[in-house]
PDB file of C-alpha atoms and ligand atoms in Angstrom:
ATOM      1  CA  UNK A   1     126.253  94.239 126.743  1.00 89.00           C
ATOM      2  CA  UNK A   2     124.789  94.447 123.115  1.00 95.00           C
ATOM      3  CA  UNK A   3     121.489  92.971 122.198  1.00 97.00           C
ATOM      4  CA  UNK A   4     122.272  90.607 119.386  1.00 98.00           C
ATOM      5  CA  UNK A   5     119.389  90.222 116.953  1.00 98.00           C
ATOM      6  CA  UNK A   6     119.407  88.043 113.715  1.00 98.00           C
ATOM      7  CA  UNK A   7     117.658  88.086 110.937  1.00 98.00           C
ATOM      8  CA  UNK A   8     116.603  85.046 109.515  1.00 98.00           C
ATOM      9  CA  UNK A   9     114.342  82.965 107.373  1.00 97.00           C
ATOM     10  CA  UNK A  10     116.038  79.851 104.850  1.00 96.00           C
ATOM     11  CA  UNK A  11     113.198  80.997 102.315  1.00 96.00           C
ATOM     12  CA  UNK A  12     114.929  83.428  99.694  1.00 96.00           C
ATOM     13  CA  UNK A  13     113.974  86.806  99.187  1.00 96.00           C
ATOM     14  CA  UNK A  14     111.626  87.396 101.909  1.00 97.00           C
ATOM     15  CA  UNK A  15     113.124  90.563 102.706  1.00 98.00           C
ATOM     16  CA  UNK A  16     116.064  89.971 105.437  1.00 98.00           C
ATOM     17  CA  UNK A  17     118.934  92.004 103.986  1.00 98.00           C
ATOM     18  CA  UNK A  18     116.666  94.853 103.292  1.00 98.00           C
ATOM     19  CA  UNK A  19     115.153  94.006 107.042  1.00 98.00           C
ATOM     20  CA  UNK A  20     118.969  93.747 108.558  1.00 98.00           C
ATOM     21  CA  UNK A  21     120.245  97.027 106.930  1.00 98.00           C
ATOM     22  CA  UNK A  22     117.230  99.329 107.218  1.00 98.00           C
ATOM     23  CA  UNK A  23     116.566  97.986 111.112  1.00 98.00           C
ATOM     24  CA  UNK A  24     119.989  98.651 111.534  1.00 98.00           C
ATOM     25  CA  UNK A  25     119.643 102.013 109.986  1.00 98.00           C
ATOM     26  CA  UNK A  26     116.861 102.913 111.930  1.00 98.00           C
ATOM     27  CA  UNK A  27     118.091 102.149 115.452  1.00 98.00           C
ATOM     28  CA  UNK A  28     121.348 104.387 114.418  1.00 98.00           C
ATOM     29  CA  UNK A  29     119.482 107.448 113.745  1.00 98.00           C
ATOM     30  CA  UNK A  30     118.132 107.144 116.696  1.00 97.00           C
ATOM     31  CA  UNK A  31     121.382 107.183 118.082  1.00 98.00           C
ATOM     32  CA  UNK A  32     122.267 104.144 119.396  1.00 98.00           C
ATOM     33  CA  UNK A  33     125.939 102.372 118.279  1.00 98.00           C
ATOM     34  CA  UNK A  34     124.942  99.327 115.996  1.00 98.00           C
ATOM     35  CA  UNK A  35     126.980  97.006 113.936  1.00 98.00           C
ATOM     36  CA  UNK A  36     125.794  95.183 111.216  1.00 98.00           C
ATOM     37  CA  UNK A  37     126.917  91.470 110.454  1.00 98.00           C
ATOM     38  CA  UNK A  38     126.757  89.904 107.020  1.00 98.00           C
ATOM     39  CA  UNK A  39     127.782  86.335 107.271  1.00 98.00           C
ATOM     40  CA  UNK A  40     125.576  85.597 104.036  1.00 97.00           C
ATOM     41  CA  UNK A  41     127.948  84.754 100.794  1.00 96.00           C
ATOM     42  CA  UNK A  42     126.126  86.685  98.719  1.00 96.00           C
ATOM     43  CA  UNK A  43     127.136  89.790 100.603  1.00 97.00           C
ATOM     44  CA  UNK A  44     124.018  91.791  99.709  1.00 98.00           C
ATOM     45  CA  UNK A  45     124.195  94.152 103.003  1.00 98.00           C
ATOM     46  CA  UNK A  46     127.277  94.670 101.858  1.00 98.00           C
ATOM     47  CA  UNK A  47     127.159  95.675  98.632  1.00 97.00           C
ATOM     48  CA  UNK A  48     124.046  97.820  99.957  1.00 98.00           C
ATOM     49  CA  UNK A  49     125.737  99.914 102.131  1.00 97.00           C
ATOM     50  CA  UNK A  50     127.618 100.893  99.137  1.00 96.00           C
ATOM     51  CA  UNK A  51     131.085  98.751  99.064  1.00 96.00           C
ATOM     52  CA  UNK A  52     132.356  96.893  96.295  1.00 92.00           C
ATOM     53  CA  UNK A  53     134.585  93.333  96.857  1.00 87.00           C
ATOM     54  CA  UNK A  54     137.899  95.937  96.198  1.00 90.00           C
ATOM     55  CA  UNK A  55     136.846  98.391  99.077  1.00 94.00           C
ATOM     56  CA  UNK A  56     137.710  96.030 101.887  1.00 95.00           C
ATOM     57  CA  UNK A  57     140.555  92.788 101.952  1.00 94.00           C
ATOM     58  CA  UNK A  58     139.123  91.323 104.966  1.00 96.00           C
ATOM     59  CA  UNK A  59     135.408  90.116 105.920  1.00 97.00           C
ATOM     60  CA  UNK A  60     133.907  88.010 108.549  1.00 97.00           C
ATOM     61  CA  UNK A  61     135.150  84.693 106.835  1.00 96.00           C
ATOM     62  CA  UNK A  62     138.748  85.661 108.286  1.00 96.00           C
ATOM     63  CA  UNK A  63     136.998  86.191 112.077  1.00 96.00           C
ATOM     64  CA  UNK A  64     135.201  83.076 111.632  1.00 95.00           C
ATOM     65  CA  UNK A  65     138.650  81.753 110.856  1.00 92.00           C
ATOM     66  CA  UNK A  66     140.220  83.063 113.531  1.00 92.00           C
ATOM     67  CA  UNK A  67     142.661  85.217 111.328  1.00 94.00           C
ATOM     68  CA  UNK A  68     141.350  88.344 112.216  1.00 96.00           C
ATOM     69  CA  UNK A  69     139.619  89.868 114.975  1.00 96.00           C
ATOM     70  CA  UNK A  70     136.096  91.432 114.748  1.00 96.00           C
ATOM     71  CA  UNK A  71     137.342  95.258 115.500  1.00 95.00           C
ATOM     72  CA  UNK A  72     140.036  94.358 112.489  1.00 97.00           C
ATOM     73  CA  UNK A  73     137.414  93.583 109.771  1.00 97.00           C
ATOM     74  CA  UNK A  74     134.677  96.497 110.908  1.00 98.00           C
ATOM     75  CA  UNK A  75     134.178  99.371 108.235  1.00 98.00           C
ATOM     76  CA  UNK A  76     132.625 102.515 109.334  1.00 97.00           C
ATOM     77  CA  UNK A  77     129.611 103.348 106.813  1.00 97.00           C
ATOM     78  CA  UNK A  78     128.138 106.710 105.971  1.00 95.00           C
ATOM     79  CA  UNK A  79     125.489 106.498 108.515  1.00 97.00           C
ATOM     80  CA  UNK A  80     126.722 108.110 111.748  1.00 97.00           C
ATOM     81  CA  UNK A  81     126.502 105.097 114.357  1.00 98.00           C
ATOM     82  CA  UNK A  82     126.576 102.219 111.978  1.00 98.00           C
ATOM     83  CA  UNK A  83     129.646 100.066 111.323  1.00 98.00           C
ATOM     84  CA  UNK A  84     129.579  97.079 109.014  1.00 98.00           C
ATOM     85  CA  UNK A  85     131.381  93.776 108.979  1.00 98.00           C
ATOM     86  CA  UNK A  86     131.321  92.175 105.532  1.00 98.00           C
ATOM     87  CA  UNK A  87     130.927  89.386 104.076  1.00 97.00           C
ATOM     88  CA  UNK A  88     132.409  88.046 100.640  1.00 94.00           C
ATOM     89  CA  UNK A  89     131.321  85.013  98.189  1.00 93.00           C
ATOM     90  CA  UNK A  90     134.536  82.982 100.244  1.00 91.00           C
ATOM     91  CA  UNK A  91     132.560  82.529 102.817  1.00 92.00           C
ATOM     92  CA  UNK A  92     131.335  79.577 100.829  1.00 90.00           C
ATOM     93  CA  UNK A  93     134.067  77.828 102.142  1.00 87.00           C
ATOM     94  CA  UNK A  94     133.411  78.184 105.619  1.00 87.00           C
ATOM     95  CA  UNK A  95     130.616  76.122 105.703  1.00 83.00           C
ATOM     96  CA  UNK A  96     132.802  72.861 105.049  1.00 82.00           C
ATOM     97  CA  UNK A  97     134.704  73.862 107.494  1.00 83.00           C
ATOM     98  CA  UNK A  98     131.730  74.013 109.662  1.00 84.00           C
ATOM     99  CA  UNK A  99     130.556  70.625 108.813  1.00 80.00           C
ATOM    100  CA  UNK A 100     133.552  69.146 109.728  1.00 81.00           C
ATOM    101  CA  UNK A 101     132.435  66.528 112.218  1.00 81.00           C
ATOM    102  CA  UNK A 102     135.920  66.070 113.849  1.00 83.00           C
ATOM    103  CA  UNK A 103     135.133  69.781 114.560  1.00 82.00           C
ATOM    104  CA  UNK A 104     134.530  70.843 118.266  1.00 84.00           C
ATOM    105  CA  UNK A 105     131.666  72.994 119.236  1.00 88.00           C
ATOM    106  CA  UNK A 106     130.964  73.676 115.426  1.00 91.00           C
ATOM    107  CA  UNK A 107     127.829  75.204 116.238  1.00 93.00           C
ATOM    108  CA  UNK A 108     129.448  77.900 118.613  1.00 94.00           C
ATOM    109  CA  UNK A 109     131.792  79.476 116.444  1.00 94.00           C
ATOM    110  CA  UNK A 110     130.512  82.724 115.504  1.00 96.00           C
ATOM    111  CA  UNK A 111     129.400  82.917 119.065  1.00 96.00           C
ATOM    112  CA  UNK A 112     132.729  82.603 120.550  1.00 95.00           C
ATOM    113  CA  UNK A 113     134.182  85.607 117.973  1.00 96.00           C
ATOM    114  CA  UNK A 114     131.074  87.367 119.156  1.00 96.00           C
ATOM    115  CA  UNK A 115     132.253  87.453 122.605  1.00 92.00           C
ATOM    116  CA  UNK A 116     134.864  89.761 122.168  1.00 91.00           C
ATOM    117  CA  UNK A 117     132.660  92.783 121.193  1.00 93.00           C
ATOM    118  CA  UNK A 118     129.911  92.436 123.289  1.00 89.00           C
ATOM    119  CA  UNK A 119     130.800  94.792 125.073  1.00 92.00           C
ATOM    120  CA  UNK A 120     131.373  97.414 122.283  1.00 95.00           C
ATOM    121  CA  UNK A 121     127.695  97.801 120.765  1.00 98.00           C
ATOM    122  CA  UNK A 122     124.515  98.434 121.940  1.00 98.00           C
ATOM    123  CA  UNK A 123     123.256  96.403 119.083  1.00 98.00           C
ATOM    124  CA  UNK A 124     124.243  93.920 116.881  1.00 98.00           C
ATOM    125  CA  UNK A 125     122.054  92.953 113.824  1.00 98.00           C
ATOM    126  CA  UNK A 126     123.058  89.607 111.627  1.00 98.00           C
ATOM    127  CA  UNK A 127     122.026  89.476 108.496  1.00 98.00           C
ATOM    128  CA  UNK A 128     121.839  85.324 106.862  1.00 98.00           C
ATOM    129  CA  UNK A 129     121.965  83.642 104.289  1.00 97.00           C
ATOM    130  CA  UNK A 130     119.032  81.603 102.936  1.00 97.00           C
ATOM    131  CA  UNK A 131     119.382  78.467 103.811  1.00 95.00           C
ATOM    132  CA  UNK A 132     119.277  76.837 107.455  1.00 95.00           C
ATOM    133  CA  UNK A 133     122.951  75.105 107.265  1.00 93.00           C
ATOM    134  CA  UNK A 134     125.476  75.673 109.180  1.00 94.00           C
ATOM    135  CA  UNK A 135     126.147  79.307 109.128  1.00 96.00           C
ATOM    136  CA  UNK A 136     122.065  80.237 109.794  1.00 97.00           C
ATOM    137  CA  UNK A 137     123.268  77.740 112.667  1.00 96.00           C
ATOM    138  CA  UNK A 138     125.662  79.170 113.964  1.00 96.00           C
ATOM    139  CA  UNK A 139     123.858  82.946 114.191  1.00 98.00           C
ATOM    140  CA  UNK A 140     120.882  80.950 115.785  1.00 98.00           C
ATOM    141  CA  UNK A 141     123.238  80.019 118.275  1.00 97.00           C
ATOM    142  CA  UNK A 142     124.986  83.408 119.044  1.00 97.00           C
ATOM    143  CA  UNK A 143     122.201  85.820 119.258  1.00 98.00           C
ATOM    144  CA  UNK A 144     119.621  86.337 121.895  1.00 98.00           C
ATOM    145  CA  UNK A 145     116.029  86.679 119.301  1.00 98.00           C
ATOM    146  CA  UNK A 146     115.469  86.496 115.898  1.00 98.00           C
ATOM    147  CA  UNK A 147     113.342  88.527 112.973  1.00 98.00           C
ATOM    148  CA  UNK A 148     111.896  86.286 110.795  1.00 98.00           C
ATOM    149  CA  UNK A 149     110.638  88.341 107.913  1.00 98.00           C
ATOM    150  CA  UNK A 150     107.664  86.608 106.176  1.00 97.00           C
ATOM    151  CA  UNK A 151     107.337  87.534 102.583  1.00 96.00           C
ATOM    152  CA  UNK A 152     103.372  88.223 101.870  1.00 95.00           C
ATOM    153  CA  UNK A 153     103.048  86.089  99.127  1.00 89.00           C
ATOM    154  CA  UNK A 154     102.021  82.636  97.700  1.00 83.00           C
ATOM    155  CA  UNK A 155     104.136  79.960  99.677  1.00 86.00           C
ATOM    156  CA  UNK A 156     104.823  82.813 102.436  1.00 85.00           C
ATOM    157  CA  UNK A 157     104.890  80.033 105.285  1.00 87.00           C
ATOM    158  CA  UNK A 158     106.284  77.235 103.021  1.00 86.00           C
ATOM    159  CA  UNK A 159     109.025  75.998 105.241  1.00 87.00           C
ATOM    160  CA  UNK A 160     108.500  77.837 108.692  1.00 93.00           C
ATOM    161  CA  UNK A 161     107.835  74.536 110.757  1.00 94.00           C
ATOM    162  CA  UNK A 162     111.080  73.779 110.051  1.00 95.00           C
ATOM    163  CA  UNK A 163     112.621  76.629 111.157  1.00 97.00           C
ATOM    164  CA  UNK A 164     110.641  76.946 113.895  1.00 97.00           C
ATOM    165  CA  UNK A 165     111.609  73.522 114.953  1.00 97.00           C
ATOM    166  CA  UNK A 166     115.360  74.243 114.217  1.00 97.00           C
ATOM    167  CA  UNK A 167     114.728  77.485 116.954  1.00 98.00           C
ATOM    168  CA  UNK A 168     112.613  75.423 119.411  1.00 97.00           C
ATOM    169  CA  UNK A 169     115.824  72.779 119.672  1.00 97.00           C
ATOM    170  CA  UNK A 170     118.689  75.444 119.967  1.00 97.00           C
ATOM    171  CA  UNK A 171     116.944  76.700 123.023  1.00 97.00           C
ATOM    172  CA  UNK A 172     116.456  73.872 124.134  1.00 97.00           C
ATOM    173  CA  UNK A 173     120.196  72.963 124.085  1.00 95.00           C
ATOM    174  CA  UNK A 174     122.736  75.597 122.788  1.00 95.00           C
ATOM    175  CA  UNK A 175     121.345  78.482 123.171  1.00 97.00           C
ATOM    176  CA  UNK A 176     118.195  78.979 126.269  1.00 97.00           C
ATOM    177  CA  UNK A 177     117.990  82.230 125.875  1.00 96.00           C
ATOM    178  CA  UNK A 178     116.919  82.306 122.060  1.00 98.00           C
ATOM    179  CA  UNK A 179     113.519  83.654 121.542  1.00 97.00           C
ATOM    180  CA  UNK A 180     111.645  84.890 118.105  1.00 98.00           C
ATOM    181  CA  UNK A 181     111.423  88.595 118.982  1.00 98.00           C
ATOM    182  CA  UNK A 182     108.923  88.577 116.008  1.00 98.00           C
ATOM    183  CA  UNK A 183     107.075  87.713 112.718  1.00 97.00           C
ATOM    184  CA  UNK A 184     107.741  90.755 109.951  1.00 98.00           C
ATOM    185  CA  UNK A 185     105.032  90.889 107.316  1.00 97.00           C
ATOM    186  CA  UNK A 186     107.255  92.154 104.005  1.00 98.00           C
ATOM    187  CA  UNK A 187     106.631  93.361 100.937  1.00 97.00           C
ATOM    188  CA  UNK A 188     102.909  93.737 101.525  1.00 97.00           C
ATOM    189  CA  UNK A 189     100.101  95.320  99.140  1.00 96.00           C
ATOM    190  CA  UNK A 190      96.882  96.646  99.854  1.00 92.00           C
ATOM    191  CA  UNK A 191      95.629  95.911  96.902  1.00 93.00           C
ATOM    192  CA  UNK A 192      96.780  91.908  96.742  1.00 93.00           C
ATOM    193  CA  UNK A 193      94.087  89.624  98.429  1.00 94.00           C
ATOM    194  CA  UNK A 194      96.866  87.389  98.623  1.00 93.00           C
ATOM    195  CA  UNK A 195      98.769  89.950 101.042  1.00 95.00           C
ATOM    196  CA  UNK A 196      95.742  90.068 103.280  1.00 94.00           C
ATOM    197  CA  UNK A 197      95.699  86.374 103.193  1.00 94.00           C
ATOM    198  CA  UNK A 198      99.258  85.629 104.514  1.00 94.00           C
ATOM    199  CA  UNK A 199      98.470  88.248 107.024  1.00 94.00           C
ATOM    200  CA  UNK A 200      95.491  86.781 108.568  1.00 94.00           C
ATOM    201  CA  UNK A 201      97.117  83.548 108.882  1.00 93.00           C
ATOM    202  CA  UNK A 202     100.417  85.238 110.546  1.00 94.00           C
ATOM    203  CA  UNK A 203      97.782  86.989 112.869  1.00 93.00           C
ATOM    204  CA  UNK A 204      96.028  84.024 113.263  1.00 93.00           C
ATOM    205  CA  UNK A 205      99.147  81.468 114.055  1.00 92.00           C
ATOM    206  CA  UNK A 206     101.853  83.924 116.113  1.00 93.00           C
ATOM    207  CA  UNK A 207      99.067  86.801 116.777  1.00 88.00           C
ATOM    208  CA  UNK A 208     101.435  87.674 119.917  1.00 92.00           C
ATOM    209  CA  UNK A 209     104.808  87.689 117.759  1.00 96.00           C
ATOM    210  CA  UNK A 210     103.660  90.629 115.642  1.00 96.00           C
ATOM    211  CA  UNK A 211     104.935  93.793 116.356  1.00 97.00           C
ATOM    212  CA  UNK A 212     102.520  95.991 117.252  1.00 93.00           C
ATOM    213  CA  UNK A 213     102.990  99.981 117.329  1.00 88.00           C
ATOM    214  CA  UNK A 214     101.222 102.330 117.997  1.00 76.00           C
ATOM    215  CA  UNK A 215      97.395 101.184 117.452  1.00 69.00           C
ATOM    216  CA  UNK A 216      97.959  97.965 119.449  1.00 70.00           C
ATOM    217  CA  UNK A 217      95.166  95.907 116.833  1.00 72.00           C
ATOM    218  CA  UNK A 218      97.809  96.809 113.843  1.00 86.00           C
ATOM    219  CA  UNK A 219     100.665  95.338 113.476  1.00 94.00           C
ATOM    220  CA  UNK A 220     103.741  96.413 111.704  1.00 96.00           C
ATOM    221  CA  UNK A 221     103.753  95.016 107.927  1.00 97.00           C
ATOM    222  CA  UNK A 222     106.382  96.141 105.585  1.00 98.00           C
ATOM    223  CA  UNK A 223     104.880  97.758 102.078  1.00 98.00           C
ATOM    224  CA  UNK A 224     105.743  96.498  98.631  1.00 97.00           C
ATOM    225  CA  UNK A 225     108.042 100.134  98.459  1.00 97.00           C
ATOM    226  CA  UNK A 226     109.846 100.428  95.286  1.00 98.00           C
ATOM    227  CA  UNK A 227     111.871 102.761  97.161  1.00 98.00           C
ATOM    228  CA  UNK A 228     113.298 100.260  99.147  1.00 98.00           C
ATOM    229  CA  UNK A 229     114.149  98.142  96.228  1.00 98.00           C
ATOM    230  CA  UNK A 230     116.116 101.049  94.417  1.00 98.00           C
ATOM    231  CA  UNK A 231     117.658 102.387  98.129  1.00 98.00           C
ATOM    232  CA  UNK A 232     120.561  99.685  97.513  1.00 97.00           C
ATOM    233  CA  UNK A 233     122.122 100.345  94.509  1.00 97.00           C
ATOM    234  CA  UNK A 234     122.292 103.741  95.595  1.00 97.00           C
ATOM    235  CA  UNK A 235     124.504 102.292  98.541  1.00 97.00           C
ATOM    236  CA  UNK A 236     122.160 103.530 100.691  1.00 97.00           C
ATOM    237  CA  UNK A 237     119.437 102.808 103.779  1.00 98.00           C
ATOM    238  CA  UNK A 238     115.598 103.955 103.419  1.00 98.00           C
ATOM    239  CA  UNK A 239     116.353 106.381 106.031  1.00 97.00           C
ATOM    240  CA  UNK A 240     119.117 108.808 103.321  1.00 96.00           C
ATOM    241  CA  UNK A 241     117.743 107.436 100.170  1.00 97.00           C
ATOM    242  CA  UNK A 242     113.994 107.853 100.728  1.00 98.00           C
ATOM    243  CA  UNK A 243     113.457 109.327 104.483  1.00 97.00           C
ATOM    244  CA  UNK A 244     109.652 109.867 103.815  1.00 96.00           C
ATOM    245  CA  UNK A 245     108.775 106.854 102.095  1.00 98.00           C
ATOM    246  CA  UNK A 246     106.429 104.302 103.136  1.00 97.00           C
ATOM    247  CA  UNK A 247     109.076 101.789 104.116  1.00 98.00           C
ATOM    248  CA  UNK A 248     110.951 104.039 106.019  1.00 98.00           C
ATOM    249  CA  UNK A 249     108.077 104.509 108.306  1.00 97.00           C
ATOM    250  CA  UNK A 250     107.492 100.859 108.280  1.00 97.00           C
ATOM    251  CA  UNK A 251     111.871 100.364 109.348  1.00 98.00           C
ATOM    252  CA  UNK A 252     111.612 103.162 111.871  1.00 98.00           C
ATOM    253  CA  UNK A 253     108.295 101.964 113.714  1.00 97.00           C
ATOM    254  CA  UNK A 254     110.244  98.480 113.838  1.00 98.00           C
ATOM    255  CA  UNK A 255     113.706 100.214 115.505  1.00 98.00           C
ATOM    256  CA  UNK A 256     111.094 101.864 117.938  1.00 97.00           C
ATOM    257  CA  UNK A 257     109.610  98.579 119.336  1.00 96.00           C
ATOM    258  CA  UNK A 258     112.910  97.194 119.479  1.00 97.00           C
ATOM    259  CA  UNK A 259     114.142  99.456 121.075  1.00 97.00           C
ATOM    260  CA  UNK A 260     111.366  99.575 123.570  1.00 93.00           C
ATOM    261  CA  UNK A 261     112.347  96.348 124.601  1.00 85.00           C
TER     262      UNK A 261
HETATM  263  N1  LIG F   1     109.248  95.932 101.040  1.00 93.92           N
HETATM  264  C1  LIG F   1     109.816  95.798  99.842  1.00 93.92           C
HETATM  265  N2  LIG F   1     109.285  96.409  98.766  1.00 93.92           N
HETATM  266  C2  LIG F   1     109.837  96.249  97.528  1.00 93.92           C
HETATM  267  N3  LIG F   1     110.917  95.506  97.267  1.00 93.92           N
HETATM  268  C3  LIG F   1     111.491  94.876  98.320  1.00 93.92           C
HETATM  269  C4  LIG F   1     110.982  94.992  99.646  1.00 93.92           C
HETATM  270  N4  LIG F   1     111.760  94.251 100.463  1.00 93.92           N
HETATM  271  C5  LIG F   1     112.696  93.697  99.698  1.00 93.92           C
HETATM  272  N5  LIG F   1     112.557  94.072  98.416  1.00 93.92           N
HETATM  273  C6  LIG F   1     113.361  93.645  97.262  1.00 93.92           C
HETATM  274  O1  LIG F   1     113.154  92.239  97.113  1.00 93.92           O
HETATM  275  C7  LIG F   1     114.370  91.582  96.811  1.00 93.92           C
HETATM  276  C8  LIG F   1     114.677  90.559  97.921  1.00 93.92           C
HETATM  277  O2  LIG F   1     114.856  91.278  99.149  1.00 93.92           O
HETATM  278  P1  LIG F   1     116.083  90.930 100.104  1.00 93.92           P
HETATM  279  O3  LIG F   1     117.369  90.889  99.356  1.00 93.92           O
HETATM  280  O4  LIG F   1     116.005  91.847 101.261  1.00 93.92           O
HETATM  281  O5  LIG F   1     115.664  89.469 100.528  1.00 93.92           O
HETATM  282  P2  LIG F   1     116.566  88.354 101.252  1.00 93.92           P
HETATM  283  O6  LIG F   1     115.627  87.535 102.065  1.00 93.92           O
HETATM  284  O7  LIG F   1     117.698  88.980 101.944  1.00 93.92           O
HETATM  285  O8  LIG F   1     117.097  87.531 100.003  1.00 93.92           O
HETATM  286  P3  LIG F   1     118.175  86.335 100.083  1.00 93.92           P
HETATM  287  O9  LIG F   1     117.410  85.180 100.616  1.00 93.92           O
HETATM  288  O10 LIG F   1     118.625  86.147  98.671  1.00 93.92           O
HETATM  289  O11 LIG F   1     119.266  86.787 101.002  1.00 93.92           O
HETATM  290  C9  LIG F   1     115.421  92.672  96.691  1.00 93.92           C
HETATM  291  O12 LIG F   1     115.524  93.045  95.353  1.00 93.92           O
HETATM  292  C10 LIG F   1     114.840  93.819  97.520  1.00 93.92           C
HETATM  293  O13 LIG F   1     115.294  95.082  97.083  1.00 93.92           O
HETATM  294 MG1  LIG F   2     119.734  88.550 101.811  1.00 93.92          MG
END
């Protein structure tokens, strides 16, 4: 059975596609058979694994659909053990269809679709979109723990409660077994008083939902890297594009703890 992690946060730009793809990268070169989801519309993971809209006809809007199957929209990606499902801008439309009151089990959708390739992966990584509607709902619903990736800036934990609230009632109906597998610090500086800030607060609020490797009083925080920035329009991970970099470390401790369990 694969472990199915999201990625999530409705706060833009905090870092999950470049969370979802390097995590995913990360637990692949260490072997292990991971597929990445993107069931955002703005397809960033992608378009950062290096495929354009003309590169593929179908994407996970047709599984959601039920017009394809999973193993009939999965491309295979230039990293040895990492296969991709994409997503394109028509997913847009799914999320009417998702509102759609008359609609049955609306919520359990993706889950459902999930089902059938359980089996296949040892991980499964979701990347979402930025807002907690119905899609972020449905991926809450379908995977076992979520990454919430906390950008280290001004308004950094602007909007968490609400998320957090949003988790605390899917376990309590739809989905028990959800739990936040942790808190990642992004896009932190050294040098910014305002990184250190956000940080003690995280430490101080969800001290126990860091991840910690390594020296067990640091936790995992993910540098400002302009690597990482430039790694996707390369259409590649940190792990080709920049294997010594900063933020590779930072991706590769994370794949470590995760997959320590
Ligand atoms: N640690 C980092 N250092 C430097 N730049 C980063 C870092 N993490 C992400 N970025 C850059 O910040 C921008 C936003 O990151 P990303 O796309 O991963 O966020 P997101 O949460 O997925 O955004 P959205 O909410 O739009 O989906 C991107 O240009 C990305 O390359
Ligand atoms: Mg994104």
């Amino acid at each position: 059975m694969s472990e199915i992690i999201s990625i999530a946060n409705q706060k833009g730009g905090v870092g999950k596609t470049t969370t979802a793809v390097n995590l995913a990268a990360s637990l692949a070169e260490r072997g292990k058979n991971v597929l990445l989801i993107d069931i955002d519309p703005q397809s960033n993971a992608t378009t950062s694994l290096g495929y354009k809209r003309s590169d593929y006809e179908f994407n996970i809007y047709h599984v959601l659909q039920g017009i394809k199957k999973f193993s009939e929209v999965v491309l295979k990606t230039n990293i040895q053990g990492l296969s991709l499902v994409p997503s394109n801008i028509g997913l847009v439309g799914i999320e009417k269809e998702f509102y759609d009151p008359r609609r049955k089990n609306r919520e359990l959708i993706l889950k459902q679709k999930l089902d059938e390739i359980r089996d296949s992966y040892e991980y499964v990584i979701i990347d979402s979109p930025p807002a907690l509607g119905p899609i972020t709902i449905n991926v809450l619903s379908a995977c076992d723990s979520v990454i919430i990736p906390i950008q280290c800036e001004f308004f950094a934990l602007e909007g968490l409660a609400q998320l957090l609230n949003t988790v605390s009632l899917l376990r309590k109906t739809i989905n028990p077994k959800l739990r936040i597998k942790g808190f990642l610090p992004t896009m932190y500086s050294k040098q910014n008083n305002l990184s250190k800030q956000v940080l003690a607060d995280l430490s101080y609020h969800f001290k126990d939902k860091l991840f910690h490797f390594g020296k067990e009083e640091e936790c995992i925080v993910v540098p400002r890297n302009v690597k990482l920035a430039e790694s996707p329009s390369f259409g590649q991970s940190i792990i080709s594009y920049a294997g010594g970099s900063a933020g590779s470390v930072a991706y590769r401790e994370l794949a470590s703890v995760i997959m320590r369990g």
